[in-house]
Amino acid sequence: LLEDREKLLQYLKTIKPDGYKLSIQLALYSTLRIGEIRAIRPEDIASNTLTIRHQLVEESNYIVDATNKVIKKDARYVNEKLPKGNSHYSVRDITLIPEAMEIIYKALEINPDGKYLFMCHGRELNNDTFNERLRKYCKEADVPYLSSHKLRFTVASTMCANGISVEYLQKVLGHSNRAMTEHYIYEPVKEEVDMTDELIKALSIV
């Protein structure tokens, strides 16, 4: 998975940027959920720190037709909510390495007036389209398909393999307990000293 991540990142550098491509790149440099990436606003970024406050989720209303004994589902709509899980843990600050900040700057450049940082044709990103693009890019980069959820496992494992502590991973993953974090990384690691340097070492590619 670690080699696949690097190969996919190298391939993405060759593609013209839009909201989907940039959001996928950021996912490969962070431990964010796709709903959290979709909900990032420009004001959530200060220096190299990103504050996760919300997620975007797609929901539908259900209508019960008692006469015909069927349940109908309306078209999906986008709803902004608190991040998944316990908000005490899921609302959090994330340190971004220089490569991630370049992605942020490019997103601001191509979408300067958007409500959200990552948009496409003036609309919020769509979960299904995100995963379709991810599948397409994986195929073109000749790597196995990494679902949006598996990207979190991959980045967490990359960080773990390069010495990032379980405690720090728990924080940036937004987990309320250590056991869930260990499910992502499988083994404990030593405490780091300088987080920015350690993150650059863990996530940068040559």
mmCIF file of C-alpha atoms in Angstrom:
data_model
loop_
_atom_site.group_PDB
_atom_site.id
_atom_site.type_symbol
_atom_site.label_atom_id
_atom_site.label_comp_id
_atom_site.label_asym_id
_atom_site.label_seq_id
_atom_site.Cartn_x
_atom_site.Cartn_y
_atom_site.Cartn_z
ATOM 1 C CA LEU A 1 0.000 0.000 0.000
ATOM 2 C CA LEU A 2 2.824 2.420 0.787
ATOM 3 C CA GLU A 3 4.351 1.961 -2.664
ATOM 4 C CA ASP A 4 0.912 2.289 -4.273
ATOM 5 C CA ARG A 5 0.379 5.607 -2.499
ATOM 6 C CA GLU A 6 3.640 7.010 -3.828
ATOM 7 C CA LYS A 7 2.945 5.758 -7.331
ATOM 8 C CA LEU A 8 -0.539 7.288 -7.320
ATOM 9 C CA LEU A 9 0.786 10.614 -6.008
ATOM 10 C CA GLN A 10 3.417 10.733 -8.735
ATOM 11 C CA TYR A 11 0.769 10.043 -11.377
ATOM 12 C CA LEU A 12 -1.585 12.730 -10.034
ATOM 13 C CA LYS A 13 1.131 15.329 -10.552
ATOM 14 C CA THR A 14 0.761 14.809 -14.305
ATOM 15 C CA ILE A 15 -2.989 15.576 -14.430
ATOM 16 C CA LYS A 16 -4.654 18.966 -14.882
ATOM 17 C CA PRO A 17 -6.035 20.012 -11.473
ATOM 18 C CA ASP A 18 -9.691 20.330 -10.585
ATOM 19 C CA GLY A 19 -11.594 19.942 -7.309
ATOM 20 C CA TYR A 20 -11.690 16.142 -7.438
ATOM 21 C CA LYS A 21 -8.053 15.620 -8.355
ATOM 22 C CA LEU A 22 -6.894 18.050 -5.649
ATOM 23 C CA SER A 23 -9.151 16.558 -2.987
ATOM 24 C CA ILE A 24 -7.810 13.076 -3.761
ATOM 25 C CA GLN A 25 -4.273 14.401 -3.484
ATOM 26 C CA LEU A 26 -5.053 15.946 -0.085
ATOM 27 C CA ALA A 27 -6.540 12.645 1.070
ATOM 28 C CA LEU A 28 -3.192 11.015 0.259
ATOM 29 C CA TYR A 29 -1.399 13.558 2.460
ATOM 30 C CA SER A 30 -3.801 13.487 5.406
ATOM 31 C CA THR A 31 -5.980 11.234 7.539
ATOM 32 C CA LEU A 32 -9.194 13.045 6.673
ATOM 33 C CA ARG A 33 -12.500 11.402 5.845
ATOM 34 C CA ILE A 34 -13.902 12.232 2.420
ATOM 35 C CA GLY A 35 -16.871 14.035 4.000
ATOM 36 C CA GLU A 36 -14.451 16.192 5.997
ATOM 37 C CA ILE A 37 -12.420 17.075 2.899
ATOM 38 C CA ARG A 38 -15.575 18.039 1.039
ATOM 39 C CA ALA A 39 -16.573 20.399 3.881
ATOM 40 C CA ILE A 40 -13.283 22.320 4.187
ATOM 41 C CA ARG A 41 -13.817 26.065 3.923
ATOM 42 C CA PRO A 42 -11.030 28.559 3.136
ATOM 43 C CA GLU A 43 -11.420 30.061 6.621
ATOM 44 C CA ASP A 44 -10.607 26.675 8.183
ATOM 45 C CA ILE A 45 -6.947 27.141 7.202
ATOM 46 C CA ALA A 46 -4.484 29.222 9.208
ATOM 47 C CA SER A 47 -0.791 28.995 8.358
ATOM 48 C CA ASN A 48 -0.126 25.237 8.017
ATOM 49 C CA THR A 49 -2.981 24.214 10.316
ATOM 50 C CA LEU A 50 -6.354 22.960 9.091
ATOM 51 C CA THR A 51 -9.245 22.907 11.551
ATOM 52 C CA ILE A 52 -11.813 20.191 10.873
ATOM 53 C CA ARG A 53 -15.225 21.459 11.955
ATOM 54 C CA HIS A 54 -17.743 19.817 9.629
ATOM 55 C CA GLN A 55 -18.441 17.051 7.157
ATOM 56 C CA LEU A 56 -20.703 16.958 4.117
ATOM 57 C CA VAL A 57 -23.025 13.974 3.883
ATOM 58 C CA GLU A 58 -25.562 12.975 1.272
ATOM 59 C CA GLU A 59 -28.969 12.120 2.664
ATOM 60 C CA SER A 60 -32.435 11.285 1.392
ATOM 61 C CA ASN A 61 -35.932 11.683 2.775
ATOM 62 C CA TYR A 62 -38.158 8.605 2.779
ATOM 63 C CA ILE A 63 -41.882 8.742 2.044
ATOM 64 C CA VAL A 64 -44.173 5.949 3.179
ATOM 65 C CA ASP A 65 -46.974 5.162 0.727
ATOM 66 C CA ALA A 66 -49.351 3.271 3.027
ATOM 67 C CA THR A 67 -51.909 2.688 0.280
ATOM 68 C CA ASN A 68 -49.515 0.808 -1.984
ATOM 69 C CA LYS A 69 -47.353 -0.434 0.901
ATOM 70 C CA VAL A 70 -44.106 0.942 -0.515
ATOM 71 C CA ILE A 71 -41.397 3.256 0.701
ATOM 72 C CA LYS A 72 -40.149 5.839 -1.748
ATOM 73 C CA LYS A 73 -36.826 7.631 -1.477
ATOM 74 C CA ASP A 74 -36.418 11.236 -2.606
ATOM 75 C CA ALA A 75 -33.375 12.446 -4.495
ATOM 76 C CA ARG A 76 -30.295 12.844 -2.334
ATOM 77 C CA TYR A 77 -29.326 16.238 -0.942
ATOM 78 C CA VAL A 78 -26.156 17.492 0.700
ATOM 79 C CA ASN A 79 -26.216 18.259 4.412
ATOM 80 C CA GLU A 80 -23.446 19.828 6.517
ATOM 81 C CA LYS A 81 -22.958 18.223 9.934
ATOM 82 C CA LEU A 82 -20.403 17.884 12.687
ATOM 83 C CA PRO A 83 -17.633 15.416 11.776
ATOM 84 C CA LYS A 84 -18.354 11.725 12.254
ATOM 85 C CA GLY A 85 -18.014 10.325 15.769
ATOM 86 C CA ASN A 86 -17.649 12.083 19.095
ATOM 87 C CA SER A 87 -17.333 15.804 18.320
ATOM 88 C CA HIS A 88 -14.903 16.243 21.241
ATOM 89 C CA TYR A 89 -12.412 14.203 19.200
ATOM 90 C CA SER A 90 -13.549 14.662 15.605
ATOM 91 C CA VAL A 91 -13.421 18.478 15.683
ATOM 92 C CA ARG A 92 -9.656 18.849 15.562
ATOM 93 C CA ASP A 93 -6.588 20.606 14.165
ATOM 94 C CA ILE A 94 -4.468 18.945 11.488
ATOM 95 C CA THR A 95 -0.873 19.956 10.691
ATOM 96 C CA LEU A 96 -0.321 20.142 6.939
ATOM 97 C CA ILE A 97 3.075 19.460 5.365
ATOM 98 C CA PRO A 98 4.317 21.666 2.473
ATOM 99 C CA GLU A 99 2.989 19.309 -0.234
ATOM 100 C CA ALA A 100 -0.486 19.492 1.307
ATOM 101 C CA MET A 101 -0.278 23.287 1.503
ATOM 102 C CA GLU A 102 0.576 23.409 -2.214
ATOM 103 C CA ILE A 103 -2.667 21.520 -2.864
ATOM 104 C CA ILE A 104 -4.562 24.025 -0.700
ATOM 105 C CA TYR A 105 -3.059 26.991 -2.588
ATOM 106 C CA LYS A 106 -3.896 25.437 -5.956
ATOM 107 C CA ALA A 107 -7.491 24.818 -4.823
ATOM 108 C CA LEU A 108 -7.781 28.462 -3.735
ATOM 109 C CA GLU A 109 -6.335 29.556 -7.078
ATOM 110 C CA ILE A 110 -8.841 27.657 -9.211
ATOM 111 C CA ASN A 111 -11.791 28.177 -6.834
ATOM 112 C CA PRO A 112 -11.185 31.611 -5.228
ATOM 113 C CA ASP A 113 -14.812 32.426 -4.417
ATOM 114 C CA GLY A 114 -16.167 29.003 -3.491
ATOM 115 C CA LYS A 115 -18.029 28.324 -0.273
ATOM 116 C CA TYR A 116 -15.915 25.185 0.083
ATOM 117 C CA LEU A 117 -12.261 24.802 -0.799
ATOM 118 C CA PHE A 118 -12.828 21.867 -3.151
ATOM 119 C CA MET A 119 -15.632 22.346 -5.664
ATOM 120 C CA CYS A 120 -16.187 21.358 -9.286
ATOM 121 C CA HIS A 121 -18.170 23.506 -11.733
ATOM 122 C CA GLY A 122 -19.414 25.569 -8.777
ATOM 123 C CA ARG A 123 -20.895 22.583 -6.948
ATOM 124 C CA GLU A 124 -19.898 20.641 -3.850
ATOM 125 C CA LEU A 125 -18.016 17.433 -4.472
ATOM 126 C CA ASN A 126 -20.040 14.252 -4.680
ATOM 127 C CA ASN A 127 -19.026 11.060 -2.836
ATOM 128 C CA ASP A 128 -19.779 8.774 -5.773
ATOM 129 C CA THR A 129 -17.896 10.953 -8.240
ATOM 130 C CA PHE A 130 -14.934 11.182 -5.839
ATOM 131 C CA ASN A 131 -14.712 7.387 -5.744
ATOM 132 C CA GLU A 132 -15.226 7.082 -9.515
ATOM 133 C CA ARG A 133 -12.347 9.498 -10.093
ATOM 134 C CA LEU A 134 -10.218 7.665 -7.540
ATOM 135 C CA ARG A 135 -10.886 4.357 -9.279
ATOM 136 C CA LYS A 136 -10.027 5.914 -12.657
ATOM 137 C CA TYR A 137 -6.770 7.399 -11.379
ATOM 138 C CA CYS A 138 -5.744 4.141 -9.698
ATOM 139 C CA LYS A 139 -6.287 2.291 -12.958
ATOM 140 C CA GLU A 140 -4.322 4.870 -14.953
ATOM 141 C CA ALA A 141 -1.502 4.801 -12.379
ATOM 142 C CA ASP A 142 -1.525 0.979 -12.509
ATOM 143 C CA VAL A 143 -2.196 0.512 -8.804
ATOM 144 C CA PRO A 144 -4.983 -1.465 -7.093
ATOM 145 C CA TYR A 145 -8.095 0.579 -6.365
ATOM 146 C CA LEU A 146 -7.893 2.295 -2.981
ATOM 147 C CA SER A 147 -11.346 3.263 -1.725
ATOM 148 C CA SER A 148 -11.704 6.631 -0.008
ATOM 149 C CA HIS A 149 -11.872 4.820 3.345
ATOM 150 C CA LYS A 150 -8.788 2.731 2.566
ATOM 151 C CA LEU A 151 -6.879 5.940 1.884
ATOM 152 C CA ARG A 152 -7.137 6.697 5.611
ATOM 153 C CA PHE A 153 -5.672 3.295 6.440
ATOM 154 C CA THR A 154 -2.885 3.835 3.924
ATOM 155 C CA VAL A 155 -1.882 7.268 5.201
ATOM 156 C CA ALA A 156 -2.118 6.178 8.848
ATOM 157 C CA SER A 157 0.049 3.149 8.097
ATOM 158 C CA THR A 158 2.552 5.344 6.257
ATOM 159 C CA MET A 159 2.785 7.664 9.238
ATOM 160 C CA CYS A 160 3.110 4.742 11.662
ATOM 161 C CA ALA A 161 5.867 3.154 9.597
ATOM 162 C CA ASN A 162 7.790 6.416 9.799
ATOM 163 C CA GLY A 163 7.599 6.802 13.575
ATOM 164 C CA ILE A 164 4.445 8.871 14.221
ATOM 165 C CA SER A 165 3.007 7.991 17.642
ATOM 166 C CA VAL A 166 -0.285 6.214 18.229
ATOM 167 C CA GLU A 167 -1.398 9.141 20.402
ATOM 168 C CA TYR A 168 -0.866 11.621 17.584
ATOM 169 C CA LEU A 169 -2.521 9.337 15.036
ATOM 170 C CA GLN A 170 -5.533 8.967 17.311
ATOM 171 C CA LYS A 171 -5.836 12.757 17.404
ATOM 172 C CA VAL A 172 -5.563 13.372 13.662
ATOM 173 C CA LEU A 173 -7.815 10.433 12.784
ATOM 174 C CA GLY A 174 -10.461 11.875 15.106
ATOM 175 C CA HIS A 175 -10.862 8.678 17.123
ATOM 176 C CA SER A 176 -12.274 8.701 20.637
ATOM 177 C CA ASN A 177 -10.316 5.614 21.682
ATOM 178 C CA ARG A 178 -6.910 4.092 21.067
ATOM 179 C CA ALA A 179 -8.292 0.687 20.062
ATOM 180 C CA MET A 180 -9.862 2.123 16.911
ATOM 181 C CA THR A 181 -6.564 3.768 15.965
ATOM 182 C CA GLU A 182 -4.654 0.530 16.510
ATOM 183 C CA HIS A 183 -7.148 -1.159 14.180
ATOM 184 C CA TYR A 184 -5.886 1.226 11.498
ATOM 185 C CA ILE A 185 -2.160 0.793 12.137
ATOM 186 C CA TYR A 186 -1.850 -2.615 13.812
ATOM 187 C CA GLU A 187 1.185 -1.769 15.971
ATOM 188 C CA PRO A 188 2.318 0.877 18.490
ATOM 189 C CA VAL A 189 5.143 3.276 17.687
ATOM 190 C CA LYS A 190 7.464 5.583 19.628
ATOM 191 C CA GLU A 191 6.615 9.145 20.562
ATOM 192 C CA GLU A 192 7.849 11.765 18.088
ATOM 193 C CA VAL A 193 9.615 15.000 18.983
ATOM 194 C CA ASP A 194 9.047 17.512 16.154
ATOM 195 C CA MET A 195 5.703 16.855 14.471
ATOM 196 C CA THR A 196 6.236 19.030 11.393
ATOM 197 C CA ASP A 197 9.589 17.413 10.586
ATOM 198 C CA GLU A 198 8.214 13.947 11.301
ATOM 199 C CA LEU A 199 5.148 14.533 9.080
ATOM 200 C CA ILE A 200 7.308 15.774 6.212
ATOM 201 C CA LYS A 201 9.528 12.697 6.602
ATOM 202 C CA ALA A 202 6.522 10.371 6.713
ATOM 203 C CA LEU A 203 4.379 11.781 3.916
ATOM 204 C CA SER A 204 6.657 13.591 1.444
ATOM 205 C CA ILE A 205 7.721 11.844 -1.733
ATOM 206 C CA VAL A 206 10.870 12.454 -3.737
#
